[in-house]
mmCIF file of C-alpha atoms in Angstrom:
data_model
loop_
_atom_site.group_PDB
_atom_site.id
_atom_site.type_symbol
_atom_site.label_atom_id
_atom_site.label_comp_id
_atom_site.label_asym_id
_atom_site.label_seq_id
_atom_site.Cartn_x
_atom_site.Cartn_y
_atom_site.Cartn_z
ATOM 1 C CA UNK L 1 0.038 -10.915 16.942
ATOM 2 C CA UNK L 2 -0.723 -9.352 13.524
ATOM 3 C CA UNK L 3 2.146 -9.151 11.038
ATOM 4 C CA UNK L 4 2.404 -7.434 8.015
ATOM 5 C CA UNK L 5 5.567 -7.847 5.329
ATOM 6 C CA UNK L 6 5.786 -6.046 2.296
ATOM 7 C CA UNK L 7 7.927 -7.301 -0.843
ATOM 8 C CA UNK L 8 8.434 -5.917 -4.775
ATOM 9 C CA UNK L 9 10.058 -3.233 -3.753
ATOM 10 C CA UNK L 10 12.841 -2.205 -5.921
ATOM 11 C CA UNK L 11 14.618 0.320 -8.999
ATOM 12 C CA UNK L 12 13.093 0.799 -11.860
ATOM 13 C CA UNK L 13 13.212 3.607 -14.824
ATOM 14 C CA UNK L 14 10.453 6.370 -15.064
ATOM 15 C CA UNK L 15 7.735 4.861 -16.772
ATOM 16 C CA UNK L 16 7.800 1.258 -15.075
ATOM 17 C CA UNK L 17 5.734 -0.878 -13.660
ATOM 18 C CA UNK L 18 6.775 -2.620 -9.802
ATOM 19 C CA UNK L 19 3.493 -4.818 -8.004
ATOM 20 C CA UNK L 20 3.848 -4.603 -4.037
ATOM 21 C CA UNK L 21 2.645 -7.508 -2.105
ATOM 22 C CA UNK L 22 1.829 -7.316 1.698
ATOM 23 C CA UNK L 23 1.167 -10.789 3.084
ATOM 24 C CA UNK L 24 -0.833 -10.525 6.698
ATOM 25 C CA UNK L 25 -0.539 -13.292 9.363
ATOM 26 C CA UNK L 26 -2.312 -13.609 12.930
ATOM 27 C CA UNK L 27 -5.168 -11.853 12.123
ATOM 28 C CA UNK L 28 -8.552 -12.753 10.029
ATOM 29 C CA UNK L 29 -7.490 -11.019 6.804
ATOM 30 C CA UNK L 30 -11.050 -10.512 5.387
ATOM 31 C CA UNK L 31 -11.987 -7.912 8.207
ATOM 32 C CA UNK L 32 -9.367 -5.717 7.601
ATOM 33 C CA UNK L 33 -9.326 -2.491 5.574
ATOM 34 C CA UNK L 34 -5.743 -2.516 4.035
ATOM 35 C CA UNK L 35 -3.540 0.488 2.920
ATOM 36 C CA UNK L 36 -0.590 1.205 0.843
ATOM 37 C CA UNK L 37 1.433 4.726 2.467
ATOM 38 C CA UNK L 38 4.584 6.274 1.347
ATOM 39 C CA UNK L 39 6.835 7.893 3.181
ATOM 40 C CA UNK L 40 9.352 10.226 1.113
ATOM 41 C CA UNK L 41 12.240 11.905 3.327
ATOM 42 C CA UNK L 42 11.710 14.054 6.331
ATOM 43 C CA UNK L 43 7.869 14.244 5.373
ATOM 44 C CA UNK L 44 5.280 12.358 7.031
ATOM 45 C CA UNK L 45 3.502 9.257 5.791
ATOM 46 C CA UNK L 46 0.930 9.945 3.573
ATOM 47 C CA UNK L 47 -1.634 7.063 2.458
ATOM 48 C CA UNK L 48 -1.507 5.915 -1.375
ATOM 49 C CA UNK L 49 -4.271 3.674 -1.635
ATOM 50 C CA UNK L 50 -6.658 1.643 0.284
ATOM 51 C CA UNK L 51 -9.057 -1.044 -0.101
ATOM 52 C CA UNK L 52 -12.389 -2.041 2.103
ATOM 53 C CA UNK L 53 -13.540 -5.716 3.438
ATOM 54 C CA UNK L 54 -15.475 -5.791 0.090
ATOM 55 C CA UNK L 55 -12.492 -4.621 -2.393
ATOM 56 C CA UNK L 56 -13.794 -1.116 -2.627
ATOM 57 C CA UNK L 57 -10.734 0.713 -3.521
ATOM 58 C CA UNK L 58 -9.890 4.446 -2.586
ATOM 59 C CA UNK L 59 -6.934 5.991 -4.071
ATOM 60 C CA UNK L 60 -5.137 9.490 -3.741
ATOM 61 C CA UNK L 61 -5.202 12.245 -6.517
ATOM 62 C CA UNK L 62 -1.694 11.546 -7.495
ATOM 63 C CA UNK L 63 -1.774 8.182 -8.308
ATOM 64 C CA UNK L 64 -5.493 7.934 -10.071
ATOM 65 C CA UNK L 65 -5.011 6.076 -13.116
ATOM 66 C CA UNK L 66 -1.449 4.622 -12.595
ATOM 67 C CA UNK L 67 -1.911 2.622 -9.520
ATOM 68 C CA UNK L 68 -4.109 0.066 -8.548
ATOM 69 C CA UNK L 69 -4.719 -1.870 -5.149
ATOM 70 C CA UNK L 70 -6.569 -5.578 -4.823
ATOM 71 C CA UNK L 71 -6.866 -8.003 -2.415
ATOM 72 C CA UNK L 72 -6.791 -11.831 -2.429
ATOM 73 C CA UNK L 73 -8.382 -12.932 0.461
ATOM 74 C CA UNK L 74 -7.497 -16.478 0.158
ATOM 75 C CA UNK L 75 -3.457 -15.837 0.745
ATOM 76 C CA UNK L 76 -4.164 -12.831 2.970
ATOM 77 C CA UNK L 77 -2.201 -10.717 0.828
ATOM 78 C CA UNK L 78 -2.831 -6.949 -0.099
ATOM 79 C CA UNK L 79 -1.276 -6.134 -3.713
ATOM 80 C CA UNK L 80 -0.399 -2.390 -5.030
ATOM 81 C CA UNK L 81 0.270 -2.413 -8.772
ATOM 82 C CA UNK L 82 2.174 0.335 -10.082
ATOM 83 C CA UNK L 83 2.398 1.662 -13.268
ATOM 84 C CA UNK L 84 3.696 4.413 -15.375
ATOM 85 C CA UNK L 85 6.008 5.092 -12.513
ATOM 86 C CA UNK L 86 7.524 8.657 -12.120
ATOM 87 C CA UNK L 87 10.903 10.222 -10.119
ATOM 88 C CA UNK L 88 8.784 11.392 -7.270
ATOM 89 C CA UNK L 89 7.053 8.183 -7.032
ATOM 90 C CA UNK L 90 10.588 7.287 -4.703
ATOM 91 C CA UNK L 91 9.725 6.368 -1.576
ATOM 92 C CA UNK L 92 9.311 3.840 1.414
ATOM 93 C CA UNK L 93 5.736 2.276 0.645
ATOM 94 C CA UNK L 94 4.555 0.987 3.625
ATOM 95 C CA UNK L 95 1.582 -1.860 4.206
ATOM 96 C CA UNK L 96 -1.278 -1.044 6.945
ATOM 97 C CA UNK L 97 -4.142 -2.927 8.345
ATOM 98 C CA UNK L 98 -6.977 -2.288 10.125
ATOM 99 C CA UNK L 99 -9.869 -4.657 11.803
ATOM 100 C CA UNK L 100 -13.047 -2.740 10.254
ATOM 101 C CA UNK L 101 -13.410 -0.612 7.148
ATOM 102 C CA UNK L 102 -11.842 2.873 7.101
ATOM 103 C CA UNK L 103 -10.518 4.302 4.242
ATOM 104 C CA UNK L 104 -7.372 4.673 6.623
ATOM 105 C CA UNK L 105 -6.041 1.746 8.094
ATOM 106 C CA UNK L 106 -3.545 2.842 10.802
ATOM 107 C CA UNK L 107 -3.687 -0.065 13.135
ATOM 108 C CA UNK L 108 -1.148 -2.062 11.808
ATOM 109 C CA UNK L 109 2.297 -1.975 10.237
ATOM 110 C CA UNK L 110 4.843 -3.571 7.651
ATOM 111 C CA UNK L 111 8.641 -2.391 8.167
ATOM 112 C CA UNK L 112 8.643 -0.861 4.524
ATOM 113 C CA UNK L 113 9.739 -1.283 1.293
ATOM 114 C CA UNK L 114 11.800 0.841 -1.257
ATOM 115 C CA UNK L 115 10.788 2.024 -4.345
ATOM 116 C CA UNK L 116 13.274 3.912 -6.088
ATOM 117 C CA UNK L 117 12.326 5.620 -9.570
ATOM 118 C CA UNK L 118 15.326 6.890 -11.552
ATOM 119 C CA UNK L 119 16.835 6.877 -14.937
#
């Protein structure tokens, strides 16, 4: 059974910097697609960023430039780093997998982690 679970969640002042890790077990991590979502209150998830088999990374207009996703294949482990973080950054971020590349892996699912922006 594939498991994802997210860490590096947390608070942190506008501006900030957090790194998400989501470490996959019970599936061959190198042919998944991966995905970072968000989910902010009483809206649906939307997807952050994503990354192919071969680490080519896709990421949503909002977060161009301040975010970046990567992959280390040898500890199965999906990282999003976060930077220049901003109040409506706050949100649930959620890990996703998927066995083949999409630029939205939905297969899969971590339980969530918090990321709270505030001064």
């Amino acid at each position: 059974q594939v498991q994802l679970v997210e860490s590096g969640g947390g608070s942190v002042q506008p501006g900030g910097s957090l790194r998400l890790s989501c470490v996959v077990s019970g599936g061959t991590f190198e042919n998944y697609a991966m995905g970072w979502y968000r989910q902010f209150p009483e809206k649906e998830r939307e997807l952050v960023a994503s990354i192919s088999m071969s680490a080519y990374p896709y990421y949503t207009d909002s977060v161009k430039g301040r975010f970046s996703i990567s992959r280390d294949n040898d500890k199965n482990t999906v990282y999003l780093q976060m930077s220049s973080l901003k109040p409506e950054d706050t949100a649930v971020y959620y890990c996703a997998g998927t066995p083949k590349n999409t630029y939205q892996p939905r297969d899969y699912w971590g339980k969530g982690t918090l990321v709270t922006v505030s001064s």
